CSV table of C-alpha atoms in Angstrom, one decimal:
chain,number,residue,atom,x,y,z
U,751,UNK,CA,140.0,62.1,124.5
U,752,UNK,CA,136.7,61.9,123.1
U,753,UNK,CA,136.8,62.8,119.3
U,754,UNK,CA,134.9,63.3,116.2
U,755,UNK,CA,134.4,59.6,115.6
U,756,UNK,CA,133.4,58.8,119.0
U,757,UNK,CA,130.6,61.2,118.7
U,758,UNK,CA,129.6,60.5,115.4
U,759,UNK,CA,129.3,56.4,116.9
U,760,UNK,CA,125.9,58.1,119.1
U,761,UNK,CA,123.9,59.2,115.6
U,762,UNK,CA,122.6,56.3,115.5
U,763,UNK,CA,120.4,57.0,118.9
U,764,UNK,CA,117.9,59.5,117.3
U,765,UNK,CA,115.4,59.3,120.0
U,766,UNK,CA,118.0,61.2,122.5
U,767,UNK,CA,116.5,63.6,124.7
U,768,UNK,CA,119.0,64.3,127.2
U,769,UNK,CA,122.7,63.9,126.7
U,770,UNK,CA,125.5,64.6,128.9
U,771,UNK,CA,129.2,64.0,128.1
U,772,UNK,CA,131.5,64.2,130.9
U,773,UNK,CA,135.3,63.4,129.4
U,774,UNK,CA,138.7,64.1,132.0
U,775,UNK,CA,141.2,63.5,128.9
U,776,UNK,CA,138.9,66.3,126.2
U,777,UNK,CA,137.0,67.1,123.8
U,778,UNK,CA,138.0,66.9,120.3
U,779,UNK,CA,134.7,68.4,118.1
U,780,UNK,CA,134.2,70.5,114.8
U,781,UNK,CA,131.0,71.9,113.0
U,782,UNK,CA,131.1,68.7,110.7
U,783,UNK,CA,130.1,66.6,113.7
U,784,UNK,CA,128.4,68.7,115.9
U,785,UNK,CA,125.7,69.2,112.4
U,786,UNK,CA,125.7,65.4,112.1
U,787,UNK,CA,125.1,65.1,115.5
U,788,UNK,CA,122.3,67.4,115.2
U,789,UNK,CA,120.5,66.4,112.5
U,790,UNK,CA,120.7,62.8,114.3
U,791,UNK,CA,119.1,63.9,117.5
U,792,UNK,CA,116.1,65.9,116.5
U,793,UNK,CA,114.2,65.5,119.7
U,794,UNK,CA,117.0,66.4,121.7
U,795,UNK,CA,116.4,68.9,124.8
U,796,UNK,CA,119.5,69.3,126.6
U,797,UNK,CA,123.1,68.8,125.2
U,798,UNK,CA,125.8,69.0,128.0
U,799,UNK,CA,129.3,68.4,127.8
U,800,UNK,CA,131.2,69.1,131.1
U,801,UNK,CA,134.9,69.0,131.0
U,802,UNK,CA,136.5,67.9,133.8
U,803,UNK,CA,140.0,67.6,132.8
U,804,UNK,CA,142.6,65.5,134.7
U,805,UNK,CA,145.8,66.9,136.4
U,806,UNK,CA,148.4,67.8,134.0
U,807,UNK,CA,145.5,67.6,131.0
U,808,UNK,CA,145.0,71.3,129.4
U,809,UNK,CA,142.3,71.7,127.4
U,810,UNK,CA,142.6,72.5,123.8
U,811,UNK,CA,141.2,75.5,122.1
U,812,UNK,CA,137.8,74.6,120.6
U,813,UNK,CA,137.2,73.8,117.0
U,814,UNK,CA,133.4,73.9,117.4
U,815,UNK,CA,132.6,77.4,115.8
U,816,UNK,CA,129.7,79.8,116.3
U,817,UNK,CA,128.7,79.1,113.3
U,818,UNK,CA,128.0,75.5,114.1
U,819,UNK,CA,125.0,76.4,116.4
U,820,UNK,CA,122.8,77.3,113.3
U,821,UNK,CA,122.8,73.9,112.7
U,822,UNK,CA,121.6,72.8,116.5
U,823,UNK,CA,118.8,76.0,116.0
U,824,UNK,CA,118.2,74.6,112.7
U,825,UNK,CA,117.5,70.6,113.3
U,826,UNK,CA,116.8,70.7,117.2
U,827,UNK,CA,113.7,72.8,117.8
U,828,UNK,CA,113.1,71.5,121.4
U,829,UNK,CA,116.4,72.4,122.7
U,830,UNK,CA,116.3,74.3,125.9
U,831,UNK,CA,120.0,73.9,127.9
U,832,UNK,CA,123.1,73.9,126.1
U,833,UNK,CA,126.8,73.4,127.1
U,834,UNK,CA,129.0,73.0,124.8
U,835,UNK,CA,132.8,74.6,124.6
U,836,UNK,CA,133.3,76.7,121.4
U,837,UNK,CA,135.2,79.4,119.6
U,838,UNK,CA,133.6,82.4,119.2
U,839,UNK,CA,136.4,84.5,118.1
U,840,UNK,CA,135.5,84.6,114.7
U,841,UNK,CA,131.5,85.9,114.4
U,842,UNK,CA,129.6,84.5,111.0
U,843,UNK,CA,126.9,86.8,109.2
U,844,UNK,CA,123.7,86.4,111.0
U,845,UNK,CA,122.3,84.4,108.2
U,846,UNK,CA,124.2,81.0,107.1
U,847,UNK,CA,125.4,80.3,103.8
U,848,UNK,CA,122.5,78.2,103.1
U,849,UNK,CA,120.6,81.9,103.5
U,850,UNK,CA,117.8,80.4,105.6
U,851,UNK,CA,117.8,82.4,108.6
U,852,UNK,CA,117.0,80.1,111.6
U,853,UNK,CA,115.5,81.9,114.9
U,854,UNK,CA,115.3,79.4,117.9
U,855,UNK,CA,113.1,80.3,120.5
U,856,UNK,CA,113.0,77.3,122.9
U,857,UNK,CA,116.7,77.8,123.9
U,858,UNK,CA,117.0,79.4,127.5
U,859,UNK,CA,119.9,78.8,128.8
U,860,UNK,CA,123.6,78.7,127.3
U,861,UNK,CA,126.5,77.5,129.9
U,862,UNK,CA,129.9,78.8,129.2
U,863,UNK,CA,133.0,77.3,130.3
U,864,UNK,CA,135.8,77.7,127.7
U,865,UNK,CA,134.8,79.5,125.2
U,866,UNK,CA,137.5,82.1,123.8
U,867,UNK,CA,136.2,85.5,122.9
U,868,UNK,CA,137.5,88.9,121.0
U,869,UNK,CA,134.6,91.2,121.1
U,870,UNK,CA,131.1,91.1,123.0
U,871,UNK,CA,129.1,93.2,120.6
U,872,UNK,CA,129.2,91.1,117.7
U,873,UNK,CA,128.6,87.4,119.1
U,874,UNK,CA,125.6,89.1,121.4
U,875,UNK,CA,124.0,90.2,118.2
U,876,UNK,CA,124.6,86.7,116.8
U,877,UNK,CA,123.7,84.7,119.4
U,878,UNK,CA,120.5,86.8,120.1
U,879,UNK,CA,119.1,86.6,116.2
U,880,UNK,CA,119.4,83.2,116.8
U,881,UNK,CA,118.3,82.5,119.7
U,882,UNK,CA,116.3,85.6,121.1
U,883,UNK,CA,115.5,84.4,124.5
U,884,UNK,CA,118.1,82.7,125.4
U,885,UNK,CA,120.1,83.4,128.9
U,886,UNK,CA,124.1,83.2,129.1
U,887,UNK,CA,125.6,81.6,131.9
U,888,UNK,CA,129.0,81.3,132.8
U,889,UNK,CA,131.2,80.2,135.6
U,890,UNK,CA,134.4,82.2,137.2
U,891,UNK,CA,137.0,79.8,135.9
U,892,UNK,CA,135.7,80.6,132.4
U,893,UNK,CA,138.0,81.7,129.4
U,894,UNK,CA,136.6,85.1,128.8
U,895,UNK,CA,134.5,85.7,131.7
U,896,UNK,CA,134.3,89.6,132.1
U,897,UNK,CA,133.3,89.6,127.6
U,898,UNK,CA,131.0,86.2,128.1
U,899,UNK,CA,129.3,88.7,131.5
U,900,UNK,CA,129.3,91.6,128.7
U,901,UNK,CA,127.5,89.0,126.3
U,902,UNK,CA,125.2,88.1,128.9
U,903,UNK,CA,124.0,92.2,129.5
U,904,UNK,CA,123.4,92.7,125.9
U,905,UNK,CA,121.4,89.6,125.6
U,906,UNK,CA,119.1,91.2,127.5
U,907,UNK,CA,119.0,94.5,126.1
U,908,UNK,CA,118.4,92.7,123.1
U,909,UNK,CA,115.8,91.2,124.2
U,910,UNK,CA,114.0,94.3,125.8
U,911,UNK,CA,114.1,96.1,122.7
U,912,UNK,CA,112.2,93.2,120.8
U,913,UNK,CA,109.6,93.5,123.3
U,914,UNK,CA,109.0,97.2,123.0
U,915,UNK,CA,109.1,96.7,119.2
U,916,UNK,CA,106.5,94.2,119.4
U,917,UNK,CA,104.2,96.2,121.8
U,918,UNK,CA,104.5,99.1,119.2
U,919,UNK,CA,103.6,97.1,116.4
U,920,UNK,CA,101.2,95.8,117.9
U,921,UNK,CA,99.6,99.4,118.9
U,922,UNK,CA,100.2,99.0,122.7
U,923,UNK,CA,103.1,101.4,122.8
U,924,UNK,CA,102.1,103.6,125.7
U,925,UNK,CA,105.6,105.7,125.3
U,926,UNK,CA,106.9,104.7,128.3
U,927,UNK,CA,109.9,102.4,128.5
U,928,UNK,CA,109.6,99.7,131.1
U,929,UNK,CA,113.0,97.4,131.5
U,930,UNK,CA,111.6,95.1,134.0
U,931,UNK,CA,114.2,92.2,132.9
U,932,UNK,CA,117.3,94.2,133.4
């Protein structure tokens, strides 16, 4: 099992670009560590942890939060590909408590695996303040799949609505709605 402590040993490297954790026995994160572990790797790109538990191993339900990705928005500005297993049952305010809102553009692409889910709506809407461009990818063994595919549609809804905003504000609105991503 890799834990909190055995994470927390890798602060230490803050030059980390790439980091991949593969573990057959689990993962046993929380916020605490993932936000030291972000605030340690500040140049860090792509964050991966694959889970490729052994016979007879069942994975535990995450204690990594949604909340805890302000804190990657927040401290890793170059990230672009994340994977990481997380709860997303509860939904935090858009803003943290700190009230610094945090908007991540560099994030593309968010790989799902086991990631429990109640309701689409309200972790698309977090997710895409957060990170606005940022693509949901999940696989068919995933905990939640048809939601985390709902998550994935209204991502990009999201996302066209920004850019017809933007185009109206900035006075190219030609009243014609063009959903070219969709």
């Amino acid at each position: 099992m890799i834990d909190n402590n055995s994470m927390r040993s890798l602060c230490c490297f803050p030059n980390l670009v790439d980091v991949t954790i593969t573990s057959q026995a689990g993962l046993e994160l929380d916020d605490d560590t993932l936000a030291d572990l972000a605030c340690a790797w500040p140049r860090l790109e792509s964050l991966l942890f694959n889970l490729k538990l052994a016979s007879g191993i069942v994975a535990a339900e995450p204690r990594v939060t949604l909340a805890a990705l302000h804190h990657l928005a927040e401290h890793c500005s170059q990230l672009r590909v994340l994977r990481l297993p997380f709860n997303a049952t509860v939904v935090p305010p858009a803003a943290p408590v700190s009230g610094k809102r945090v908007v991540h553009a560099a994030l593309q692409s968010l790989y799902i695996e086991d990631c429990p889910i109640d309701a689409s709506i309200p972790v698309s809407r977090f997710l895409s303040g957060i990170f606005p461009h940022v693509s949901v990818e999940t696989s068919s063994a995933s905990t939640g799949r048809d939601r985390w595919m709902e998550v994935r549609e209204q991502l990009l809804h999201f996302l066209a609505a920004r850019e017809e905003e933007r185009a109206w504000s900035l006075g190219s609105g030609s009243g014609e709605i063009v959903l070219d991503k969709l």
